[in-house]
Short mmCIF file of C-alpha atoms in Angstrom, two decimals:
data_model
loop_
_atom_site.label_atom_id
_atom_site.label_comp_id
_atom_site.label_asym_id
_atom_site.label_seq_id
_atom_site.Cartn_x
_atom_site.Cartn_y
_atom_site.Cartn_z
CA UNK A 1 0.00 0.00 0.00
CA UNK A 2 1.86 2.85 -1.13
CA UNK A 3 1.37 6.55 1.28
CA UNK A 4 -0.73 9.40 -0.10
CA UNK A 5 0.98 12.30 -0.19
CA UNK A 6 -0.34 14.03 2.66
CA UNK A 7 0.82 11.43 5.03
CA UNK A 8 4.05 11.51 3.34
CA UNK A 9 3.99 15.05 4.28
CA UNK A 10 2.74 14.34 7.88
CA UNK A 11 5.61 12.19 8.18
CA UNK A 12 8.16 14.73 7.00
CA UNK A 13 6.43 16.99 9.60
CA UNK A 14 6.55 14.68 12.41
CA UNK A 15 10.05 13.74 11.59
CA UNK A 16 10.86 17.62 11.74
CA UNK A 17 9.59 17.81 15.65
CA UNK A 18 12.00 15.35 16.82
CA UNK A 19 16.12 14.87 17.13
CA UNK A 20 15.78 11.81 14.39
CA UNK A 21 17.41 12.98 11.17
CA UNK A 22 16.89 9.87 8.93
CA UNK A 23 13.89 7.38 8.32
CA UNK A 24 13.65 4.74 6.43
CA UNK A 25 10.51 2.67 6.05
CA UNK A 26 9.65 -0.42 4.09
CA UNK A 27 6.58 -1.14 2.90
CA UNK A 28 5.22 -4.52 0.99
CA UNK A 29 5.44 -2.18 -2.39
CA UNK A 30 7.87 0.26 -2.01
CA UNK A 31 10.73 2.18 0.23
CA UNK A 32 10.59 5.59 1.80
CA UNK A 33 14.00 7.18 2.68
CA UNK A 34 13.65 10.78 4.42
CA UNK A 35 16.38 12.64 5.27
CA UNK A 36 16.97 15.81 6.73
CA UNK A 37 18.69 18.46 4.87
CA UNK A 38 21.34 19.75 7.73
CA UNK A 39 22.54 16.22 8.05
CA UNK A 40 23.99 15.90 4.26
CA UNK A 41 27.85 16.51 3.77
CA UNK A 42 27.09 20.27 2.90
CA UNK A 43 29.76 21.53 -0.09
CA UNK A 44 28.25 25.22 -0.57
CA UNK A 45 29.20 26.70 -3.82
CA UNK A 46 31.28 29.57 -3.63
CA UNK A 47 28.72 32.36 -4.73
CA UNK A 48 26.57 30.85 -1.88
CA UNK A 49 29.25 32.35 0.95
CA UNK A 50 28.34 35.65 -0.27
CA UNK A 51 25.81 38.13 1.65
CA UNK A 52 23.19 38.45 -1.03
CA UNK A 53 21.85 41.74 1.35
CA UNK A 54 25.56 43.26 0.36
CA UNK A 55 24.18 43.22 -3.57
CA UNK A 56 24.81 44.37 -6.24
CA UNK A 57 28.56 43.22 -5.94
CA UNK A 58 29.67 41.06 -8.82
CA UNK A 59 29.43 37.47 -7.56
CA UNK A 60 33.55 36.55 -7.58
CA UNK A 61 34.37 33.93 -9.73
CA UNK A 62 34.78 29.95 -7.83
CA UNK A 63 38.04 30.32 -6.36
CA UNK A 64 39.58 27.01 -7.62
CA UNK A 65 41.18 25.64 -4.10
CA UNK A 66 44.60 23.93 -4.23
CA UNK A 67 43.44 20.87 -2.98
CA UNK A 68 42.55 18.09 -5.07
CA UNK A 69 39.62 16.64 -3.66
CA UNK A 70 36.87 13.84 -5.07
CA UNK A 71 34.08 15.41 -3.37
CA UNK A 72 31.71 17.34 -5.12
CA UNK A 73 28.81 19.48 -3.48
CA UNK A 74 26.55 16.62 -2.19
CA UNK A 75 23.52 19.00 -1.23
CA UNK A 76 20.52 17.79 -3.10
CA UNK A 77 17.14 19.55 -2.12
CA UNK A 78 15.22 17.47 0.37
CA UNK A 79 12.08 15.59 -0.38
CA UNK A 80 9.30 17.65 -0.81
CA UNK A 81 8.41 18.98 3.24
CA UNK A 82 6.62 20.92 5.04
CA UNK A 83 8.86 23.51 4.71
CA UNK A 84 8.88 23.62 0.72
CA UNK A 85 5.00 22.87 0.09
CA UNK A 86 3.25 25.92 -0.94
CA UNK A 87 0.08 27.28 1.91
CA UNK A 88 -2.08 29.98 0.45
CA UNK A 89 -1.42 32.92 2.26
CA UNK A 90 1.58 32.26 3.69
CA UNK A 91 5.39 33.14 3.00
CA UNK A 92 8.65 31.89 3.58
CA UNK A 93 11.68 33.62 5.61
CA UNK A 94 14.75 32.58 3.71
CA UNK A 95 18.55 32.56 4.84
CA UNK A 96 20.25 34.89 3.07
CA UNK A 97 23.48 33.13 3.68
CA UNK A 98 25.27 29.83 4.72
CA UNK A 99 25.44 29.99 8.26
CA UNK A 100 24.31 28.74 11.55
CA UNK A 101 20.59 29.04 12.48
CA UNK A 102 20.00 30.68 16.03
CA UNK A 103 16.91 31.22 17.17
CA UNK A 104 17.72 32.93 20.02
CA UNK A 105 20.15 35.96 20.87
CA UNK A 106 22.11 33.68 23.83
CA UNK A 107 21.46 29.74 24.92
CA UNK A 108 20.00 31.09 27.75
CA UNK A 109 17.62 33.64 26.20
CA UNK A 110 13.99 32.89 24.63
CA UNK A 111 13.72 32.62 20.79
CA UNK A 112 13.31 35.84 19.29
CA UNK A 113 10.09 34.76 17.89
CA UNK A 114 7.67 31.28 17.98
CA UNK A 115 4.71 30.59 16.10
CA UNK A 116 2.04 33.06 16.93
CA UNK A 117 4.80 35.97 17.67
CA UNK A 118 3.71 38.86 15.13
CA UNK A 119 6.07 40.19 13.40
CA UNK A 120 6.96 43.56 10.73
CA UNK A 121 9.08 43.80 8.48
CA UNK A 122 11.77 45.22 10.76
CA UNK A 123 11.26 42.38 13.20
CA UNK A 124 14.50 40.52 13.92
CA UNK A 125 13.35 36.87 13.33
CA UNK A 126 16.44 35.12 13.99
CA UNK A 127 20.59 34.92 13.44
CA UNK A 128 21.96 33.46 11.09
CA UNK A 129 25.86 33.23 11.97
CA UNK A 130 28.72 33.28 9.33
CA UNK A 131 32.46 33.21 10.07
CA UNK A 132 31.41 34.79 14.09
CA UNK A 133 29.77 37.46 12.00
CA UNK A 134 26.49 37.65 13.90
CA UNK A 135 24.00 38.42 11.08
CA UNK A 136 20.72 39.86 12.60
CA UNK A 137 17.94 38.42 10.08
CA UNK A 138 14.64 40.38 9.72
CA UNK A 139 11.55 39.14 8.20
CA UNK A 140 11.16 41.67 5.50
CA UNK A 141 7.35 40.69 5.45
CA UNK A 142 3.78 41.31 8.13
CA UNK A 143 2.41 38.79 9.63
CA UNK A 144 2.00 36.12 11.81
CA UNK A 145 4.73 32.98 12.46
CA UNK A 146 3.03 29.84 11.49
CA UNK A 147 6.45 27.76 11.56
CA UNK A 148 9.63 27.99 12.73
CA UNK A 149 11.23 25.34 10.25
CA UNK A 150 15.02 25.75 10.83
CA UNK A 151 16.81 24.35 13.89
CA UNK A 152 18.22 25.75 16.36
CA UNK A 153 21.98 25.76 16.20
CA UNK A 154 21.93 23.69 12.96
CA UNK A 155 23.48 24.84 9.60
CA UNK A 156 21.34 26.15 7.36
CA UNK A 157 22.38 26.77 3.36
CA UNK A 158 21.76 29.80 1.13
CA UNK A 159 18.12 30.04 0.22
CA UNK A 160 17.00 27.65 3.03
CA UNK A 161 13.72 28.35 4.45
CA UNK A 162 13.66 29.28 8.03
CA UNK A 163 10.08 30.40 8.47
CA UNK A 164 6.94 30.29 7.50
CA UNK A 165 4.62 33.53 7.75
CA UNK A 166 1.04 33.81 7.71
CA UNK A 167 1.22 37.67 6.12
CA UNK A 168 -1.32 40.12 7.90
CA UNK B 1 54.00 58.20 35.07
CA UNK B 2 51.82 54.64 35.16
CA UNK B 3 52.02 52.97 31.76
CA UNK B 4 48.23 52.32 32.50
CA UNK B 5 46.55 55.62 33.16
CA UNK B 6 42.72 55.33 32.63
CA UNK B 7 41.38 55.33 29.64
CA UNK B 8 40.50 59.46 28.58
CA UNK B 9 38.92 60.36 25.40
CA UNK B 10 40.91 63.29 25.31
CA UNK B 11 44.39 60.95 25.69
CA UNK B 12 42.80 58.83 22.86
CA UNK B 13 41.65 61.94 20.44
CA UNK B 14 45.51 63.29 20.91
CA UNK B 15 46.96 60.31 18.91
CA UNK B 16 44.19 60.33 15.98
CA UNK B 17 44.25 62.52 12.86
CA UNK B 18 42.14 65.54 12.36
CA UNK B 19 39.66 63.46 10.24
CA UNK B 20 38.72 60.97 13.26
CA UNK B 21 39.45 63.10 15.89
CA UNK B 22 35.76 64.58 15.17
CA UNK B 23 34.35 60.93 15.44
CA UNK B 24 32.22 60.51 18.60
CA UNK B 25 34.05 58.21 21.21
CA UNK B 26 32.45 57.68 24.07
CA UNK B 27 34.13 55.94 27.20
CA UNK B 28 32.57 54.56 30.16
CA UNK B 29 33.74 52.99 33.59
CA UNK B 30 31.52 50.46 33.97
CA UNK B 31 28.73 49.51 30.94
CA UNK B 32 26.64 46.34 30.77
CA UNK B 33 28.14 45.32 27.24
CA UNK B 34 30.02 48.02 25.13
CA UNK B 35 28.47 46.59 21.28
CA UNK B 36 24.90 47.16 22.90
CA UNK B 37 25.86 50.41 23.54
CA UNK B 38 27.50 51.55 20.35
CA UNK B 39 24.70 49.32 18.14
CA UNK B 40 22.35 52.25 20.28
CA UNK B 41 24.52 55.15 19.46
CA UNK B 42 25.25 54.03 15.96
CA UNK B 43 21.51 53.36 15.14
CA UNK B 44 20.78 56.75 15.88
CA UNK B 45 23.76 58.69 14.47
CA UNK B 46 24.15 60.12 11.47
CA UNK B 47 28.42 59.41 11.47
CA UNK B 48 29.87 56.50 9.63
CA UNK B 49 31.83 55.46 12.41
CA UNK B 50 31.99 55.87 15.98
CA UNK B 51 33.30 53.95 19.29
CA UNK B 52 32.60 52.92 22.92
CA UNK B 53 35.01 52.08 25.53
CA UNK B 54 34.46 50.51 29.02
CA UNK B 55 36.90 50.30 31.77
CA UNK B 56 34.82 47.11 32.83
CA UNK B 57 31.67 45.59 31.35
CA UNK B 58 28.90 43.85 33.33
CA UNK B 59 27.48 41.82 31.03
CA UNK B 60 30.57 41.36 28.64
CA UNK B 61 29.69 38.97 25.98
CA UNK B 62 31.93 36.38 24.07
CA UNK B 63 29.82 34.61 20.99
CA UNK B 64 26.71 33.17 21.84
CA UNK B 65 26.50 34.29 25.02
CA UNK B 66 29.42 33.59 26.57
CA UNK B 67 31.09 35.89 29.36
CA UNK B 68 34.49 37.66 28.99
CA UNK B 69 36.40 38.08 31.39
CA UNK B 70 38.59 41.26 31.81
CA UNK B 71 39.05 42.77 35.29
CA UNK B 72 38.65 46.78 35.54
CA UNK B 73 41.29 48.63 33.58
CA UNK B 74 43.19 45.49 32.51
CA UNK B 75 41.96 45.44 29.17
CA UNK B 76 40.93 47.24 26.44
CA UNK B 77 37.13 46.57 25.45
CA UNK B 78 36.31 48.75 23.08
CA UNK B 79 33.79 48.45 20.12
CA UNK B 80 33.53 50.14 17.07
CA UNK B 81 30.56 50.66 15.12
CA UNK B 82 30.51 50.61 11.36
CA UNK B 83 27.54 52.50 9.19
CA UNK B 84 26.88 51.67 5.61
CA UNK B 85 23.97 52.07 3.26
CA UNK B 86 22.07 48.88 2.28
CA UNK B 87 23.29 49.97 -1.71
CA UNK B 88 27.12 49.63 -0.40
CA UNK B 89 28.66 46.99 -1.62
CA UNK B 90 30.32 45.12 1.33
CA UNK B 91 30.81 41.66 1.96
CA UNK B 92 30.15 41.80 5.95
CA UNK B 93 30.99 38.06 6.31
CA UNK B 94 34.53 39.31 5.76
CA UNK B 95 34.57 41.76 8.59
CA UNK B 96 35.22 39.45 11.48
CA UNK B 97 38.35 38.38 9.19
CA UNK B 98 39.36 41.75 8.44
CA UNK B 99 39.10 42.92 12.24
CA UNK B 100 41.44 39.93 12.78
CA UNK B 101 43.83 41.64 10.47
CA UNK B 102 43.60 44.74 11.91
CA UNK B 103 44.22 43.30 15.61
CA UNK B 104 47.02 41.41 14.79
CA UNK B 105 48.92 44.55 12.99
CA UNK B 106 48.09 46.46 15.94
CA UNK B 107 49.05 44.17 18.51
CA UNK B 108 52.28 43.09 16.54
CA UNK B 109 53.14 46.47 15.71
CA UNK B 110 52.81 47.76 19.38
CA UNK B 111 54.69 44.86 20.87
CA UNK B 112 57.03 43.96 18.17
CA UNK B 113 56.33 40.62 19.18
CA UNK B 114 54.54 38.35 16.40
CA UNK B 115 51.12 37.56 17.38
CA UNK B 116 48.98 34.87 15.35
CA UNK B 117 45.63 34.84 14.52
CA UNK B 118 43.51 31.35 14.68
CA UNK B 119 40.87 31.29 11.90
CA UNK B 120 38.52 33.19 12.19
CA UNK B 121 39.18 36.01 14.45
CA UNK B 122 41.02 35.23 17.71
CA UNK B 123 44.66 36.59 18.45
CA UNK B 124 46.83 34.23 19.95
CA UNK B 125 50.55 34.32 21.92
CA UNK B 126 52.30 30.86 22.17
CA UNK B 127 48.77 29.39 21.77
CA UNK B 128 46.89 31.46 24.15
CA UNK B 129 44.46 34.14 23.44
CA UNK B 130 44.74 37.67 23.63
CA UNK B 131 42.56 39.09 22.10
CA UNK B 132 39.08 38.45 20.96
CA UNK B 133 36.25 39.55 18.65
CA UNK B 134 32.54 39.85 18.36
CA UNK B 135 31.38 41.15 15.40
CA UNK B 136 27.45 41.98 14.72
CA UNK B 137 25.27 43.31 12.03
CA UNK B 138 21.93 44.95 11.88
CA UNK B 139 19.89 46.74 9.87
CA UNK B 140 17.94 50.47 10.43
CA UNK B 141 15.56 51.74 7.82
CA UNK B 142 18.42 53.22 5.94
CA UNK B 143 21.50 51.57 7.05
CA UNK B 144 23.17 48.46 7.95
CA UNK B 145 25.52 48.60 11.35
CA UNK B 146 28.17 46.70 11.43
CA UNK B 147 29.41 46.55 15.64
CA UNK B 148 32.91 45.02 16.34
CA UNK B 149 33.66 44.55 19.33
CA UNK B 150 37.18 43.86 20.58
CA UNK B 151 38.17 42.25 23.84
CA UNK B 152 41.92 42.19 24.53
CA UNK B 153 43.91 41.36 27.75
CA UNK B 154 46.38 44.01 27.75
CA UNK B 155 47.98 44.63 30.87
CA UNK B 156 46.32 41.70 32.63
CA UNK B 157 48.27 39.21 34.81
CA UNK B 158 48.08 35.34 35.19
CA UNK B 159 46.78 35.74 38.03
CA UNK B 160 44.11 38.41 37.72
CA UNK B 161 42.74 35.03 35.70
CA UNK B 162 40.37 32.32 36.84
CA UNK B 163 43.10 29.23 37.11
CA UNK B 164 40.91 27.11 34.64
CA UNK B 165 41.57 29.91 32.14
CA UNK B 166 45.28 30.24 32.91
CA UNK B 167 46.18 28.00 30.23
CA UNK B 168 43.90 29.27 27.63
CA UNK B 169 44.70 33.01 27.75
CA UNK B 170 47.63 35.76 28.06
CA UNK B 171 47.93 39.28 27.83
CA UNK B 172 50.25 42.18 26.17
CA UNK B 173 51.92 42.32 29.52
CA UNK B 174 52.88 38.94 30.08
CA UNK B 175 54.06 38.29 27.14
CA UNK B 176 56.78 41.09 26.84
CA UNK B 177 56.80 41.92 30.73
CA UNK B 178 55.48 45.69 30.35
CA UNK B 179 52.15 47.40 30.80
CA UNK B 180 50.91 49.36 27.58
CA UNK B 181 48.85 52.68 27.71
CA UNK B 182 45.53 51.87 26.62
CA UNK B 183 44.49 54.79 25.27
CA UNK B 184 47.39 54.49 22.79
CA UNK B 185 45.74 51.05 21.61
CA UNK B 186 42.53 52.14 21.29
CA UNK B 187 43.46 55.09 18.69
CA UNK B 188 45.77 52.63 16.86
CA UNK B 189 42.58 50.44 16.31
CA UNK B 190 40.75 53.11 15.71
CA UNK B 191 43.08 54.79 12.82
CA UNK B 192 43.02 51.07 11.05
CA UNK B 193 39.59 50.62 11.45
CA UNK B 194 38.42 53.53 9.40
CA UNK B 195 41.12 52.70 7.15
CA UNK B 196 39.81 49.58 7.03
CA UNK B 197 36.26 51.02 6.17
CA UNK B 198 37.36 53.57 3.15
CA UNK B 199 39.91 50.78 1.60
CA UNK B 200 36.73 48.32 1.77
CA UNK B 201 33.74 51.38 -0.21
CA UNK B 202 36.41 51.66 -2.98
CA UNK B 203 35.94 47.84 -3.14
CA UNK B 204 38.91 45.96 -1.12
CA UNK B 205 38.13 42.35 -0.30
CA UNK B 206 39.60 39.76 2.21
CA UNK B 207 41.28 37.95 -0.80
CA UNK B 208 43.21 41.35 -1.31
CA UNK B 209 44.88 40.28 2.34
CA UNK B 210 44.53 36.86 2.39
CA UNK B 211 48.32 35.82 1.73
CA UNK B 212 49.32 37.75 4.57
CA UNK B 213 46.46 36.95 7.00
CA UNK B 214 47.46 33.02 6.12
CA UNK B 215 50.95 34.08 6.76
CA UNK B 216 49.78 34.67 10.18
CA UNK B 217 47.66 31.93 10.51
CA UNK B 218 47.72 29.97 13.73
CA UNK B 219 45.40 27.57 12.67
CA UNK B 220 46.78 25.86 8.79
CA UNK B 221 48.20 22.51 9.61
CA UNK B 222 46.87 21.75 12.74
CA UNK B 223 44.86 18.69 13.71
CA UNK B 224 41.77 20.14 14.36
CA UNK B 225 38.21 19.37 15.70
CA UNK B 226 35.60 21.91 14.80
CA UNK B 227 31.82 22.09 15.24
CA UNK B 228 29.92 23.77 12.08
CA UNK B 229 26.33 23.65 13.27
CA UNK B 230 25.79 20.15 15.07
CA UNK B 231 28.53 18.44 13.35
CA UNK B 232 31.63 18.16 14.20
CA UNK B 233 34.44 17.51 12.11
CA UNK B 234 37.82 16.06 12.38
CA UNK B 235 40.83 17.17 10.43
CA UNK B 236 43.83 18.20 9.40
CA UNK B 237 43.18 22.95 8.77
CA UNK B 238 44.28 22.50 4.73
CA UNK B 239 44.11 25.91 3.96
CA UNK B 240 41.47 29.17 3.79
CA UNK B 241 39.95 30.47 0.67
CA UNK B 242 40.73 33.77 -0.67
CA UNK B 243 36.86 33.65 0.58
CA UNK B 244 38.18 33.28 3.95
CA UNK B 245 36.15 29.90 4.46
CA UNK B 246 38.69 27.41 6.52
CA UNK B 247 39.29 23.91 4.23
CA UNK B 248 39.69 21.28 6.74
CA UNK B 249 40.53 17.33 5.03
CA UNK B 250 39.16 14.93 7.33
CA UNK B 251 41.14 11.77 7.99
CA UNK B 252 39.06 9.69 5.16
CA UNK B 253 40.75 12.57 2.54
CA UNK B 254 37.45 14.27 2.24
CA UNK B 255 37.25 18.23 1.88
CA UNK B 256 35.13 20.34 4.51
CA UNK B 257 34.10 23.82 3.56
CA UNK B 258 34.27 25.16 6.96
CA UNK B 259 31.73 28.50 6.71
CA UNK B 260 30.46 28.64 10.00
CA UNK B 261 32.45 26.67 12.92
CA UNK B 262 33.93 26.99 15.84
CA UNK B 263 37.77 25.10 16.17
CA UNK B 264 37.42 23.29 19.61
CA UNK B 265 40.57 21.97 19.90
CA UNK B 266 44.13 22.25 17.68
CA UNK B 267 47.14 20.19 17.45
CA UNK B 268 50.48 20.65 16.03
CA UNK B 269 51.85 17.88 14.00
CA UNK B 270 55.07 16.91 15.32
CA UNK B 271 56.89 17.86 11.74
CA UNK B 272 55.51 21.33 11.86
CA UNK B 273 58.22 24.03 13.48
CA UNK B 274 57.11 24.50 17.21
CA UNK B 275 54.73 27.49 17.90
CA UNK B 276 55.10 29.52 19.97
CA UNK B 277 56.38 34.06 20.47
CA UNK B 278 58.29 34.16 17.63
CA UNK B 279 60.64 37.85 17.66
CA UNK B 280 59.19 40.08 14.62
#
């Protein structure tokens, strides 16, 4: 019996709530791998490392490194999830950068916004942290958090979605 | 005369050209955290650069919260705050290299003892830090501020320390066995920093530096462990991009592209020359 998509989705969602990173199910007539996206060997490309706010610099061409290396940039989007399906009405809060996600200005301090927070455009929603450079992230849109998608104190990749916003 | 008076904005104005002697500087005895302060002062001024200075903070902050620790008027915490328009063209990500760079010169030059710098913005003597850096950015309606904030143990002693830190940290004064006038510092940094800023509008870049910041670099060819998000990964420090992004090869051969990470611990491979205060 093969999943709908919906409880595909559910599953991505549930999967999302918890410290698991990788599922794998097996079913009579098929497989179902999930992965999470922060736990792939992440090879940004070189563009990606630069602050797309700091526009319109010319992108620098890829630096070819010295090393000799076999591996190739491994990200691959993830499976279709919660954080990628389209809601009417809503928006996403992308990273502008490669960085670490932080929800929170300090370990010890509450997240600078949950679902239900309201925010404005000017509202700092989260940082997103770069080489130390602690990069203050706004959500550029009104409304109302519906999801916080990104994990705390996990990597995130350029043009990763970190939110979801209901817009006012 | 003690070769640590207080720290005076007039003393500090004295060494500065004409140009920044008109910047505001503002200098405190005892403030909760000096980049809170000048992210305030910078949000609503209309200069493109200004700084705050603390004889002590309350509320001193490493990254991500953590505390740093500099007894009153033992070190220089001092940050300076960076306006730009959202149309300028600046890599910020760069920044917390570039204030690196700056450090380092100033500390080296003041000293004339080589300093290193581990990757990507810590100054170290015969492995132990010095100096440190938090760097910041946010956005007003029509500017971005860029806050660097610089923590450095300058006429601290061993003993002023917490013994688990001991180990892990030095200042100017034991290192060459003489105290250092702090005001003198502070306009140093200060002269490189807006420098720093005017070099980077007419469209300087890190890889413009980077063969000299790598020829400081504490951190290429050490054994490392460093966390990048949850991960951690084990390797030997390869190289850094002209991007500035640390390339770490892991002991399978693979290549890490190390963007955001913290280096937890560092080892020097027995064939390397020993570290350690090398005479300029």
């Amino acid at each position: 019996m093969l999943l709908k998509t919906s409880e595909i989705r559910e599953l991505i969602r549930l999967l999302d709530e918890t410290s698991v990173h990788e599922l794998h199910i097996e079913l009579e007539d098929g497989k179902i791998h999930i992965k999470k996206a922060d736990t792939l060997s992440y090879a940004p490309p070189l563009s990606h490392v630069d602050v797309p706010v700091a526009a319109p610099a010319a992108v620098p061409a890829p630096v070819v490194s010295e090393v000799t290396t076999s591996v190739t940039p491994t990200f691959t989007p993830p499976a279709e999830s919660s954080a990628a399906a389209a809601e009417e009405g809503t928006v996403l809060i992308k990273s502008p950068m490669v960085g670490t996600f932080y929800a929170a200005p300090s370990p010890t301090s509450p997240p600078y916004v949950e679902v239900g927070s309201k925010v404005t455009e000017k509202t700092v929603v989260c940082i997103v942290e770069a080489m130390k450079l602690m990069n203050e992230i706004e959500a550029d849109v009104r409304g109302e958090i519906v999801e916080v998608i990104a994990e705390n104190g996990h990597l995130v990749e350029y043009g990763q979605p970190l939110f979801r916003v209901k817009l006012a | 005369m003690s070769e640590n008076p207080k720290l005076f904005a007039s003393r500090i104005q004295a060494e500065l050209d004409e140009e920044l002697r008109a910047l505001p500087l503002y200098v405190f005895d005892e403030v909760e955290s000096t980049n809170d302060l000048a992210y305030q002062f910078i949000a609503q001024s209309s200069q493109p650069i200004l700084a705050v200075l603390a004889e002590t903070q309350t509320s001193g902050r490493g990254r991500r919260g953590r505390t740093w620790t500099s007894p009153k008027g033992t070190g220089l915490l001092l940050s300076v705050a960076l306006s730009f328009t959202h149309s300028d063209a600046v890599h910020y990500e760069e920044w917390p290299l570039l204030a690196a760079y700056v450090a380092h010169k100033v500390i080296s030059d003041l000293t004339g003892v080589r300093a290193q710098i581990k990757w990507p913005n810590d100054i170290l003597f015969a492995e132990r830090k010095t100096c440190g850096i938090l760097t910041e950015l946010s956005s007003t309606r029509d500017k971005r501020n860029l806050i660097v904030g610089f923590g450095i143990n300058v006429n601290l002693k061993s003993t002023d320390l917490p013994p688990e830190l001991r180990t892990k940290a030095t200042s100017l004064l034991e290192v060459t066995g003489r105290e250092y006038d702090r005001n003198q510092l502070t306009a140093a940094i200060l002269t490189q920093m807006h420098l720093l800023r005017k070099q980077v509008l007419n469209g300087m870049r890190f890889s413009d530096l980077h063969e000299t910041w790598v020829a400081q670099c504490h951190t290429i060819g050490k054994h490392i462990r460093v966390a990048q998000g949850r991960d951690i990964i084990e390797g030997t420090a390869h190289s850094i991009d002209p991007l500035g992004v640390l390339l770490v090869v892991d002991d399978q051969g693979k290549l890490h592209r190390i963007v955001s990470g913290e280096i937890l611990e560092s080892h020097p491979f027995t064939h390397l020359p020993k570290e350690g205060v090398l005479p300029l």
